[in-house]
């Protein structure tokens, strides 16, 4: 049906206590199951994630919405590339 808007969904990935390259590899796998426009929120403790996730987004065309650090946990919010209203 034309004109319908899909509600964007936020998904979470706990990558705490995983070391490089596992947080990015798990995020890549999780992103495959998301619809365009959905957000993946990743919690990671590996300091390498600070450089890995921006590079991952640049390589894949996904958008790094935010990156924060609180108490040794890095939180990244990534929006899946593509048109949210695109069919399929």
PDB file of C-alpha atoms in Angstrom:
ATOM      1  CA  UNK A   1       0.000   0.000   0.000  1.00  0.00           C
ATOM      2  CA  UNK A   2       1.482   3.340  -0.957  1.00  0.00           C
ATOM      3  CA  UNK A   3       1.835   6.111   1.563  1.00  0.00           C
ATOM      4  CA  UNK A   4       2.362   3.784   4.542  1.00  0.00           C
ATOM      5  CA  UNK A   5       5.340   4.559   6.721  1.00  0.00           C
ATOM      6  CA  UNK A   6       7.300   1.854   8.441  1.00  0.00           C
ATOM      7  CA  UNK A   7       8.290   2.471  12.050  1.00  0.00           C
ATOM      8  CA  UNK A   8      12.057   2.442  12.516  1.00  0.00           C
ATOM      9  CA  UNK A   9      13.281  -0.046  15.081  1.00  0.00           C
ATOM     10  CA  UNK A  10      16.273   0.038  17.398  1.00  0.00           C
ATOM     11  CA  UNK A  11      18.110  -3.235  17.959  1.00  0.00           C
ATOM     12  CA  UNK A  12      20.830  -3.849  20.529  1.00  0.00           C
ATOM     13  CA  UNK A  13      24.073  -5.792  20.395  1.00  0.00           C
ATOM     14  CA  UNK A  14      26.091  -6.554  23.516  1.00  0.00           C
ATOM     15  CA  UNK A  15      29.720  -6.757  22.401  1.00  0.00           C
ATOM     16  CA  UNK A  16      31.193  -6.068  25.840  1.00  0.00           C
ATOM     17  CA  UNK A  17      34.268  -8.123  26.719  1.00  0.00           C
ATOM     18  CA  UNK A  18      34.857  -8.984  23.045  1.00  0.00           C
ATOM     19  CA  UNK A  19      38.103  -7.874  21.428  1.00  0.00           C
ATOM     20  CA  UNK A  20      38.887  -6.712  17.914  1.00  0.00           C
ATOM     21  CA  UNK A  21      37.669  -7.758  15.387  1.00  0.00           C
ATOM     22  CA  UNK A  22      34.698  -9.501  17.061  1.00  0.00           C
ATOM     23  CA  UNK A  23      32.572  -6.404  17.889  1.00  0.00           C
ATOM     24  CA  UNK A  24      32.591  -5.264  14.247  1.00  0.00           C
ATOM     25  CA  UNK A  25      32.070  -8.780  12.900  1.00  0.00           C
ATOM     26  CA  UNK A  26      29.049  -9.270  15.174  1.00  0.00           C
ATOM     27  CA  UNK A  27      27.701  -5.856  14.161  1.00  0.00           C
ATOM     28  CA  UNK A  28      28.113  -6.695  10.467  1.00  0.00           C
ATOM     29  CA  UNK A  29      26.154  -9.922  10.975  1.00  0.00           C
ATOM     30  CA  UNK A  30      23.413  -8.134  12.951  1.00  0.00           C
ATOM     31  CA  UNK A  31      23.083  -5.364  10.340  1.00  0.00           C
ATOM     32  CA  UNK A  32      22.220  -7.932   7.654  1.00  0.00           C
ATOM     33  CA  UNK A  33      18.937  -8.643   9.435  1.00  0.00           C
ATOM     34  CA  UNK A  34      17.868  -5.002   9.843  1.00  0.00           C
ATOM     35  CA  UNK A  35      15.636  -3.012   7.539  1.00  0.00           C
ATOM     36  CA  UNK A  36      16.986   0.202   5.975  1.00  0.00           C
ATOM     37  CA  UNK A  37      16.702   3.042   8.478  1.00  0.00           C
ATOM     38  CA  UNK A  38      16.757   0.777  11.527  1.00  0.00           C
ATOM     39  CA  UNK A  39      19.293   1.505  14.264  1.00  0.00           C
ATOM     40  CA  UNK A  40      21.762  -0.938  15.780  1.00  0.00           C
ATOM     41  CA  UNK A  41      22.991   0.109  19.215  1.00  0.00           C
ATOM     42  CA  UNK A  42      26.243  -1.604  20.174  1.00  0.00           C
ATOM     43  CA  UNK A  43      27.827  -1.712  23.629  1.00  0.00           C
ATOM     44  CA  UNK A  44      31.548  -2.507  23.503  1.00  0.00           C
ATOM     45  CA  UNK A  45      34.460  -2.376  25.934  1.00  0.00           C
ATOM     46  CA  UNK A  46      37.370  -2.784  23.497  1.00  0.00           C
ATOM     47  CA  UNK A  47      39.105   0.604  23.052  1.00  0.00           C
ATOM     48  CA  UNK A  48      39.806  -0.342  19.411  1.00  0.00           C
ATOM     49  CA  UNK A  49      36.075  -0.002  18.760  1.00  0.00           C
ATOM     50  CA  UNK A  50      36.504   3.792  18.792  1.00  0.00           C
ATOM     51  CA  UNK A  51      38.323   3.606  15.455  1.00  0.00           C
ATOM     52  CA  UNK A  52      36.760   0.377  14.163  1.00  0.00           C
ATOM     53  CA  UNK A  53      33.110   1.433  14.075  1.00  0.00           C
ATOM     54  CA  UNK A  54      33.614   4.710  12.185  1.00  0.00           C
ATOM     55  CA  UNK A  55      35.734   2.782   9.653  1.00  0.00           C
ATOM     56  CA  UNK A  56      33.049   0.076   9.439  1.00  0.00           C
ATOM     57  CA  UNK A  57      30.371   2.688   8.705  1.00  0.00           C
ATOM     58  CA  UNK A  58      32.496   4.402   6.077  1.00  0.00           C
ATOM     59  CA  UNK A  59      33.191   1.073   4.352  1.00  0.00           C
ATOM     60  CA  UNK A  60      29.556  -0.097   4.405  1.00  0.00           C
ATOM     61  CA  UNK A  61      27.724   3.177   3.801  1.00  0.00           C
ATOM     62  CA  UNK A  62      25.858   2.940   7.098  1.00  0.00           C
ATOM     63  CA  UNK A  63      25.542   6.069   9.244  1.00  0.00           C
ATOM     64  CA  UNK A  64      27.287   6.398  12.594  1.00  0.00           C
ATOM     65  CA  UNK A  65      24.571   8.310  14.438  1.00  0.00           C
ATOM     66  CA  UNK A  66      26.413   8.606  17.750  1.00  0.00           C
ATOM     67  CA  UNK A  67      29.409   7.354  19.706  1.00  0.00           C
ATOM     68  CA  UNK A  68      29.680   7.780  23.470  1.00  0.00           C
ATOM     69  CA  UNK A  69      31.746   6.461  26.343  1.00  0.00           C
ATOM     70  CA  UNK A  70      30.464   5.978  29.863  1.00  0.00           C
ATOM     71  CA  UNK A  71      32.375   4.128  32.551  1.00  0.00           C
ATOM     72  CA  UNK A  72      34.530   2.114  30.164  1.00  0.00           C
ATOM     73  CA  UNK A  73      31.640   1.135  27.893  1.00  0.00           C
ATOM     74  CA  UNK A  74      31.524   2.545  24.378  1.00  0.00           C
ATOM     75  CA  UNK A  75      28.058   2.878  22.877  1.00  0.00           C
ATOM     76  CA  UNK A  76      27.639   3.240  19.127  1.00  0.00           C
ATOM     77  CA  UNK A  77      24.371   3.864  17.291  1.00  0.00           C
ATOM     78  CA  UNK A  78      24.457   2.927  13.614  1.00  0.00           C
ATOM     79  CA  UNK A  79      21.631   3.534  11.126  1.00  0.00           C
ATOM     80  CA  UNK A  80      21.387   0.957   8.346  1.00  0.00           C
ATOM     81  CA  UNK A  81      21.828   2.470   4.897  1.00  0.00           C
ATOM     82  CA  UNK A  82      19.047   2.500   2.355  1.00  0.00           C
ATOM     83  CA  UNK A  83      15.665   4.125   1.957  1.00  0.00           C
ATOM     84  CA  UNK A  84      13.391   3.261   4.869  1.00  0.00           C
ATOM     85  CA  UNK A  85      10.351   3.373   2.613  1.00  0.00           C
ATOM     86  CA  UNK A  86      11.889   1.163  -0.089  1.00  0.00           C
ATOM     87  CA  UNK A  87      10.086  -2.088  -0.688  1.00  0.00           C
ATOM     88  CA  UNK A  88      12.011  -5.299  -0.082  1.00  0.00           C
TER      89      UNK A  88
END
